[in-house]
């Protein structure tokens, strides 16, 4: 009986894994088959022409990279601050720690469309920035904060107490311990969380469509106010809605392949750090 | 005034020290006086609170919020438990060696000057000179002088403990608090650590927690014996040999 239950459980688990892999494989295969023929050096280095029917997506790629770089710089200090508050400064105050924890999970649950509306009301209208790359970067950065914070907090919590005690025993102050023991030794956690967060942010459309990105006519922004960028996800969003032109269709799939490449590249970059993290955990 | 004069001869003076975790006492009503210019052993069975006592001296207990400390401790006549004490500065004056060596994931050289660079604020030149001096004092120089840039984690446990000793010495401490520093080591490293401590005790008093009475006799001038009474450790004997 036991063995039968075991076997059934194994089968169900294996089926689940197969379905997940098949869905992923199917999406990737469909994208590659339709999109790869459109991807070429010209496609990557030329700007958009004829409302997407000709030319390439150079400034869409650049715009997405600008948004991601901004999101990285916004999320890093906020997430590090939160993780330190949660893991170090509130180490003795379980109640407050739970509250911060709850706030982080709530933030993670906020739909991306609400981030977009918030950004529209506050930055676009109230601060009168118009559409700006900075708003998009700020919003994507805030959306990444929970992922980065949780990865970092886990790493800080997993840090052997002995390191902190040894540093304290030498007379290092708390901020010195943070800078020379806690942060350097949880850097891989930060990097993992950041790369995963960026991979998700790269494909978000809702937070940037009213606040940061337009379809055509923007290059590299030179200021903040009224300085939108092009982006990969919004390009796909617009073209896939109202286009019956086959030349446009091929380019939409090509853009999707490039976006997948950005996302996949970021996830792959995170992989070695995650593996190393597991290895270290085993050695401790 | 009289109290100050009385305190001046003492390295460490403890009065009515009680440490508890919740309802349970770990150390109860410990009073003792360790004279300056001497070294002392702390002995007793496992779990009697020897490490806890040592951690009270440099206030590492503060890092364990579950432990409550009552009573008075004076280091060279000055209370270490006052609210206005600069805890970081106090810890910098007391070298601490743990039972298991703790090296940071950095090079050997950076481990040695880890505290000296950040707390004493020494410059590069002074640090380089310091590294050699304290590694010699810790009996590790010959083994590592050609590989100071290598990761410290590559050293054997015995070498790591000597590295930790060197790191503590680089702070030029006024006392060394040693929590069973040789119990995790092989015979060779134990002998080298003991040699170093033997040389050091003339310059810097030791407070040595140990299970090894022979070691206590070799390295110190007397000992405080703890035993368990009920759930808590108490000081039962104090002798000078
Ligand atoms: N954070 C804590 N919470 C509760 N009890 C604790 C805590 N830390 C230590 N204790 C208890 O205090 C007692 C004394 O511990 P301590 O490590 O000081 O003993 P020790 O004499 O150094 O023992 P050993 O010779 O094994 O190192 C132990 O019974 C331990 O369980
Ligand atoms: Mg102990």
XYZ file of C-alpha atoms and ligand atoms in Angstrom:
557
model
C 0.000 0.000 0.000
C 2.710 2.415 1.069
C 4.593 1.709 -2.101
C 1.563 2.275 -4.276
C 0.940 5.660 -2.670
C 4.585 6.440 -3.164
C 4.414 5.452 -6.797
C 1.232 7.450 -7.442
C 2.791 10.477 -5.777
C 5.901 10.168 -7.915
C 3.770 9.866 -11.057
C 1.683 12.936 -10.230
C 4.806 14.955 -9.471
C 6.470 13.803 -12.682
C 3.351 14.691 -14.707
C 3.298 18.156 -13.156
C 6.935 18.687 -14.014
C 6.353 17.443 -17.572
C 3.400 19.783 -18.112
C 5.423 22.742 -16.821
C 8.369 21.889 -19.059
C 6.099 21.281 -22.058
C 4.345 24.629 -21.671
C 7.677 26.437 -21.336
C 9.179 24.499 -24.230
C 6.103 25.131 -26.373
C 6.159 28.861 -25.808
C 9.871 29.109 -26.473
C 9.632 26.903 -29.591
C 6.663 28.834 -31.030
C 8.470 32.110 -30.428
C 11.701 30.947 -31.967
C 10.080 29.427 -35.057
C 8.132 32.567 -35.887
C 10.527 35.177 -34.537
C 14.036 33.996 -35.294
C 13.811 34.616 -39.075
C 13.101 38.297 -38.356
C 16.068 38.757 -36.033
C 19.130 40.046 -37.816
C 21.942 42.488 -37.213
C 19.923 45.163 -39.055
C 16.897 44.425 -36.896
C 18.919 45.023 -33.742
C 20.777 48.135 -34.891
C 18.258 50.142 -36.924
C 15.480 52.280 -35.681
C 11.807 51.700 -36.260
C 10.362 52.690 -39.670
C 6.950 52.604 -41.374
C 5.095 52.105 -38.056
C 6.871 48.839 -37.366
C 6.660 47.387 -40.867
C 10.289 48.096 -41.597
C 13.528 48.903 -39.791
C 14.543 47.528 -36.440
C 14.114 47.884 -32.709
C 17.403 49.487 -31.704
C 15.888 52.244 -29.555
C 13.343 49.827 -28.076
C 16.200 47.672 -26.833
C 18.111 50.711 -25.589
C 14.989 52.064 -23.882
C 14.336 48.788 -22.080
C 17.975 48.664 -20.954
C 17.728 52.261 -19.654
C 14.590 51.349 -17.697
C 16.275 48.243 -16.274
C 19.466 50.094 -15.317
C 17.392 52.719 -13.507
C 15.329 50.036 -11.778
C 18.545 48.359 -10.625
C 19.855 51.580 -9.092
C 16.530 52.351 -7.437
C 15.968 48.901 -5.994
C 19.499 48.356 -4.643
C 19.571 50.971 -1.846
C 15.901 50.498 -0.917
C 16.166 46.701 -0.735
C 19.468 46.810 1.157
C 18.013 49.273 3.640
C 14.904 47.160 4.154
C 16.868 43.931 4.489
C 19.189 45.501 7.058
C 16.294 46.932 9.037
C 14.552 43.563 8.931
C 17.541 41.297 9.518
C 19.850 43.411 11.689
C 18.239 46.384 13.371
C 14.984 44.604 14.201
C 16.697 41.313 15.041
C 15.433 41.571 18.622
C 11.977 42.977 17.883
C 9.972 40.075 16.477
C 6.721 42.060 16.247
C 8.096 44.890 14.173
C 9.970 42.436 12.075
C 6.749 40.626 11.218
C 5.162 43.942 10.250
C 8.000 44.808 7.889
C 7.767 41.303 6.497
C 4.052 41.685 5.893
C 4.601 45.027 4.169
C 7.141 43.445 1.822
C 4.745 40.655 0.885
C 1.888 43.118 0.383
C 4.088 45.206 -1.892
C 4.875 42.059 -3.842
C 1.148 41.395 -4.278
C 0.268 44.815 -5.685
C -0.811 44.367 -9.331
C 1.561 46.022 -11.758
C -1.293 48.043 -13.240
C -1.710 49.811 -9.885
C 1.952 50.773 -9.960
C 1.286 52.272 -13.371
C -1.748 54.237 -12.147
C 0.156 55.436 -9.082
C 3.024 56.599 -11.272
C 0.613 58.315 -13.636
C -1.135 60.230 -10.868
C 1.999 61.205 -8.930
C 4.772 61.661 -11.484
C 3.059 62.301 -14.791
C 0.275 64.549 -13.475
C 1.108 65.884 -10.008
C 4.838 66.437 -10.527
C 4.072 67.259 -14.160
C 6.961 65.212 -15.565
C 4.904 63.981 -18.484
C 6.102 60.613 -19.744
C 9.619 60.002 -18.486
C 12.108 57.146 -18.401
C 12.803 58.046 -14.757
C 9.210 57.349 -13.716
C 9.360 53.973 -15.433
C 12.671 53.116 -13.768
C 11.370 54.197 -10.358
C 8.205 52.103 -10.706
C 9.985 49.007 -11.997
C 12.579 49.446 -9.234
C 9.872 49.578 -6.562
C 8.252 46.490 -8.046
C 11.566 44.640 -7.768
C 12.145 45.610 -4.149
C 10.335 42.620 -2.568
C 12.207 40.050 -4.665
C 15.571 41.637 -3.942
C 14.805 42.176 -0.257
C 13.674 38.614 0.350
C 16.734 37.146 -1.405
C 19.010 39.444 0.594
C 17.260 38.865 3.920
C 17.508 35.115 3.520
C 21.213 35.450 2.945
C 21.679 37.747 5.949
C 19.720 35.376 8.187
C 21.766 32.431 6.953
C 25.014 34.179 7.815
C 26.661 32.257 10.686
C 26.422 34.235 13.934
C 30.056 33.458 14.576
C 31.143 36.001 11.934
C 29.194 38.804 13.546
C 30.420 37.840 17.014
C 34.032 37.635 15.869
C 33.801 41.091 14.298
C 32.047 42.533 17.341
C 34.670 40.928 19.567
C 37.342 42.919 17.748
C 35.510 46.132 18.589
C 33.871 46.886 15.242
C 30.797 49.085 15.518
C 27.487 47.934 14.137
C 27.835 49.941 10.934
C 31.366 48.636 10.450
C 30.062 45.089 10.871
C 27.359 45.776 8.289
C 29.840 47.154 5.758
C 32.674 44.691 6.228
C 30.909 41.460 7.206
C 27.184 41.381 6.517
C 26.926 43.123 3.134
C 29.998 41.564 1.452
C 28.910 38.113 2.564
C 25.350 38.515 1.296
C 26.286 40.087 -2.025
C 25.440 36.931 -3.973
C 21.938 37.025 -2.485
C 21.502 40.605 -3.637
C 22.758 39.730 -7.109
C 20.442 36.727 -7.436
C 17.392 38.695 -6.332
C 18.295 41.617 -8.572
C 18.773 39.509 -11.693
C 15.499 37.664 -11.111
C 13.692 40.933 -10.443
C 15.162 42.545 -13.564
C 14.120 39.551 -15.643
C 10.527 40.100 -14.554
C 10.676 43.876 -14.871
C 11.984 43.613 -18.437
C 8.672 42.255 -19.686
C 6.299 44.484 -17.695
C 4.037 46.686 -19.798
C 1.378 47.972 -17.413
C 3.591 50.124 -15.175
C 5.327 51.889 -18.056
C 2.648 52.305 -20.724
C 1.063 55.452 -19.224
C 4.177 56.767 -17.576
C 7.398 56.158 -19.451
C 7.164 54.688 -22.894
C 5.779 55.632 -26.288
C 5.524 53.710 -29.526
C 7.763 55.706 -31.819
C 9.783 58.875 -32.062
C 11.973 58.691 -28.964
C 15.726 58.074 -28.962
C 18.064 58.480 -26.012
C 16.519 60.767 -23.380
C 18.431 63.931 -22.519
C 16.451 65.120 -19.503
C 13.718 64.035 -17.134
C 10.583 65.956 -18.025
C 8.804 64.863 -21.206
C 11.541 62.339 -21.917
C 9.967 59.013 -22.811
C 11.803 56.017 -24.205
C 10.796 53.232 -26.549
C 10.636 49.770 -25.036
C 10.365 46.145 -26.114
C 7.194 45.087 -24.264
C 5.192 48.159 -25.273
C 6.274 47.677 -28.868
C 4.865 44.162 -28.810
C 1.744 45.328 -27.001
C 0.903 47.991 -29.579
C 1.794 46.095 -32.737
C 0.080 42.869 -31.761
C -3.196 44.733 -31.147
C -3.806 46.349 -34.488
C -1.808 44.862 -37.243
C -2.776 42.671 -40.142
C 0.352 43.420 -42.119
C 2.494 40.245 -42.312
C 5.707 42.314 -42.355
C 4.664 43.779 -39.005
C 3.683 40.362 -37.671
C 7.132 38.896 -38.290
C 8.728 41.862 -36.548
C 6.466 41.457 -33.503
C 7.639 37.873 -33.132
C 11.223 38.997 -33.633
C 10.831 41.590 -30.901
C 9.417 38.916 -28.607
C 12.460 36.740 -29.249
C 14.773 39.640 -28.341
C 12.785 40.286 -25.152
C 12.965 36.591 -24.309
C 16.709 36.792 -24.889
C 17.050 39.688 -22.414
C 14.946 37.889 -19.806
C 16.633 34.532 -20.350
C 20.069 36.129 -20.272
C 19.353 37.770 -16.914
C 17.996 34.514 -15.469
C 20.994 32.573 -16.748
C 23.355 35.147 -15.220
C 21.679 34.530 -11.862
C 22.147 30.765 -12.104
C 25.812 30.420 -11.064
C 25.191 32.600 -8.000
C 22.213 30.514 -6.954
C 24.200 27.308 -7.378
C 27.094 28.684 -5.361
C 24.668 29.744 -2.667
C 23.348 26.194 -2.372
C 26.841 24.808 -2.264
C 27.869 27.154 0.528
C 24.734 26.281 2.450
C 25.740 22.627 2.269
C 29.251 23.312 3.537
C 28.259 25.338 6.601
C 37.210 57.167 46.504
C 38.246 54.117 48.513
C 36.498 51.946 46.002
C 38.624 53.296 43.188
C 41.863 52.628 45.058
C 40.638 49.153 45.889
C 39.770 48.518 42.241
C 43.113 49.592 40.880
C 44.902 46.363 41.679
C 42.267 44.273 39.930
C 42.217 43.286 36.290
C 38.630 42.132 36.497
C 36.323 42.352 39.449
C 32.928 40.683 39.522
C 30.269 41.253 42.188
C 26.999 39.389 42.411
C 26.888 38.450 38.739
C 23.766 36.522 37.788
C 22.932 35.578 34.208
C 19.573 34.094 33.336
C 17.644 32.985 30.283
C 13.948 33.399 30.969
C 13.199 31.683 34.285
C 16.396 29.647 34.199
C 19.628 30.839 35.794
C 22.866 30.108 33.978
C 25.290 31.752 36.412
C 24.304 32.647 39.984
C 25.797 35.225 42.344
C 29.349 35.047 41.065
C 31.838 37.271 42.845
C 35.526 37.147 42.092
C 38.560 39.300 41.745
C 41.295 38.631 39.197
C 44.450 40.538 40.084
C 46.280 42.488 37.442
C 49.701 41.310 36.248
C 48.554 37.694 36.611
C 46.811 35.212 34.374
C 43.814 33.154 35.399
C 42.109 29.945 34.442
C 38.374 29.319 34.567
C 37.495 25.641 34.915
C 34.351 23.605 35.426
C 32.130 21.026 33.787
C 30.455 21.553 30.451
C 27.439 23.846 30.465
C 28.326 25.501 33.761
C 28.527 28.952 32.186
C 32.241 29.504 31.577
C 31.764 30.881 28.070
C 28.899 33.005 29.295
C 31.125 34.519 31.999
C 33.775 35.400 29.420
C 31.147 36.942 27.158
C 29.952 39.089 30.043
C 33.453 40.550 30.441
C 33.485 42.091 26.954
C 29.688 42.344 26.704
C 29.347 39.931 23.800
C 26.308 38.738 25.796
C 24.579 41.879 24.547
C 24.303 40.131 21.177
C 22.097 37.458 22.755
C 18.983 39.398 23.786
C 17.536 36.292 25.484
C 20.137 36.508 28.257
C 19.582 38.861 31.215
C 22.622 40.002 33.166
C 22.606 41.430 36.702
C 25.443 42.447 38.980
C 28.613 44.420 38.580
C 31.745 43.881 36.527
C 34.726 46.200 36.639
C 37.596 46.124 34.214
C 40.657 47.891 35.628
C 38.449 49.679 38.109
C 35.842 50.940 35.644
C 32.362 49.437 35.338
C 31.758 47.712 32.011
C 28.000 47.551 32.500
C 27.118 51.239 32.769
C 24.740 52.723 30.226
C 27.381 55.246 29.145
C 30.102 52.670 28.411
C 31.437 52.694 24.855
C 30.948 48.973 24.225
C 32.897 48.886 20.948
C 35.907 50.559 22.554
C 35.666 48.166 25.508
C 35.673 45.132 23.210
C 38.631 46.520 21.288
C 40.650 46.540 24.549
C 39.899 42.849 25.201
C 41.096 40.205 22.780
C 38.669 37.283 22.407
C 39.395 33.811 21.062
C 36.541 31.397 20.402
C 36.636 27.639 20.761
C 36.219 27.251 16.999
C 38.369 29.606 14.932
C 36.354 32.136 12.914
C 38.177 33.445 9.840
C 36.555 35.865 7.430
C 36.336 34.876 3.739
C 39.282 37.099 2.862
C 43.022 36.746 2.495
C 45.301 35.804 5.378
C 46.725 39.314 5.479
C 43.305 40.988 5.499
C 42.194 38.712 8.315
C 45.154 39.746 10.451
C 44.517 43.460 10.091
C 40.738 43.156 9.959
C 40.155 44.909 13.288
C 43.328 46.974 13.420
C 42.570 48.683 10.130
C 38.976 49.532 10.916
C 39.094 50.237 14.643
C 42.629 51.531 15.187
C 42.674 53.292 11.829
C 46.277 52.373 11.023
C 47.755 53.214 7.624
C 49.015 50.739 5.070
C 52.671 50.866 6.133
C 51.902 50.404 9.809
C 49.584 47.521 8.954
C 52.217 45.679 6.901
C 54.679 45.866 9.780
C 51.988 44.858 12.247
C 51.065 41.739 10.249
C 54.544 40.279 10.506
C 54.944 41.162 14.186
C 51.666 39.583 15.359
C 51.990 36.528 13.113
C 55.409 35.893 14.656
C 53.920 36.324 18.119
C 51.151 33.840 17.262
C 53.663 31.290 15.923
C 52.260 31.319 12.403
C 54.682 33.541 10.466
C 56.996 30.836 9.166
C 54.088 28.830 7.768
C 52.325 31.683 5.953
C 54.910 34.348 5.161
C 54.957 33.428 1.451
C 51.192 33.134 1.034
C 49.709 36.149 2.818
C 47.436 36.893 -0.146
C 45.839 33.442 -0.151
C 42.343 32.917 1.247
C 42.479 32.260 4.968
C 39.934 29.465 4.618
C 42.665 27.304 3.038
C 44.554 27.094 6.326
C 44.129 24.113 8.626
C 41.981 24.551 11.719
C 45.074 24.827 13.897
C 46.559 27.480 11.640
C 43.245 29.312 11.575
C 43.178 29.488 15.358
C 46.679 30.963 15.377
C 45.500 33.420 12.737
C 42.659 34.423 15.056
C 45.172 34.895 17.857
C 47.256 37.131 15.588
C 44.132 39.087 14.640
C 43.348 39.647 18.312
C 46.944 40.652 19.087
C 46.862 43.207 16.265
C 44.426 45.183 18.425
C 47.108 45.406 21.168
C 44.610 44.211 23.774
C 44.966 44.792 27.514
C 43.726 41.285 28.286
C 43.151 38.121 26.280
C 39.901 36.249 26.913
C 40.415 32.688 25.667
C 37.458 30.315 25.441
C 38.959 26.813 25.253
C 41.302 28.018 22.504
C 43.060 24.690 21.994
C 40.289 22.132 22.448
C 39.541 21.927 18.696
C 43.193 21.684 17.680
C 45.702 18.966 16.774
C 48.671 18.397 19.073
C 51.107 20.393 16.942
C 48.905 23.482 16.808
C 48.048 23.142 20.481
C 51.724 23.195 21.393
C 52.349 26.240 19.193
C 49.362 28.134 20.632
C 50.502 27.262 24.148
C 54.039 28.461 23.371
C 52.641 31.749 22.103
C 50.445 32.198 25.140
C 53.379 31.354 27.414
C 55.389 34.168 25.810
C 52.443 36.566 25.811
C 51.375 36.204 29.414
C 54.318 38.351 30.532
C 52.982 41.249 28.451
C 49.233 40.737 28.482
C 47.227 38.918 31.165
C 45.202 35.891 30.065
C 41.810 34.660 31.226
C 41.734 31.090 29.986
C 38.710 28.808 29.968
C 39.948 25.231 29.803
C 39.111 21.648 30.656
C 42.790 20.786 30.828
C 44.151 21.296 34.362
C 47.727 20.710 33.228
C 47.332 23.465 30.665
C 45.856 25.714 33.324
C 48.869 25.142 35.562
C 51.319 25.787 32.736
C 49.743 28.989 31.515
C 48.140 30.713 34.483
C 48.768 31.773 38.064
C 45.562 30.482 39.566
C 42.065 29.366 38.820
C 38.387 29.896 39.462
C 36.438 26.634 39.687
C 32.766 26.555 38.768
C 30.252 23.839 39.513
C 26.621 23.290 38.953
C 24.246 23.928 41.839
C 20.713 23.188 40.734
C 20.364 24.639 37.269
C 22.974 27.351 37.589
C 26.742 27.495 37.695
C 28.355 28.893 40.847
C 31.907 29.750 41.779
C 32.940 27.092 44.299
C 36.674 27.538 44.678
C 39.307 30.087 43.914
C 42.959 29.281 44.278
C 46.341 30.663 43.415
C 49.248 28.354 42.897
N 20.943 31.999 24.361
C 20.766 31.121 25.336
N 19.522 30.859 25.758
C 19.323 29.955 26.728
N 20.293 29.272 27.334
C 21.548 29.497 26.961
C 21.869 30.431 25.943
N 23.200 30.432 25.772
C 23.694 29.549 26.655
N 22.706 28.982 27.376
C 22.871 27.979 28.425
O 23.795 28.453 29.344
C 24.523 27.371 29.905
C 25.976 27.724 29.952
O 26.497 27.798 28.643
P 28.046 28.051 28.379
O 28.277 27.949 26.933
O 28.437 29.320 29.042
O 28.736 26.828 29.128
P 30.258 26.404 29.154
O 30.632 26.291 30.589
O 31.066 27.290 28.332
O 30.213 24.959 28.534
P 31.295 24.222 27.598
O 32.402 23.765 28.477
O 30.543 23.081 27.019
O 31.724 25.219 26.566
C 24.231 26.145 29.064
O 23.444 25.278 29.821
C 23.427 26.678 27.903
O 22.416 25.792 27.570
Mg 32.003 27.098 26.431
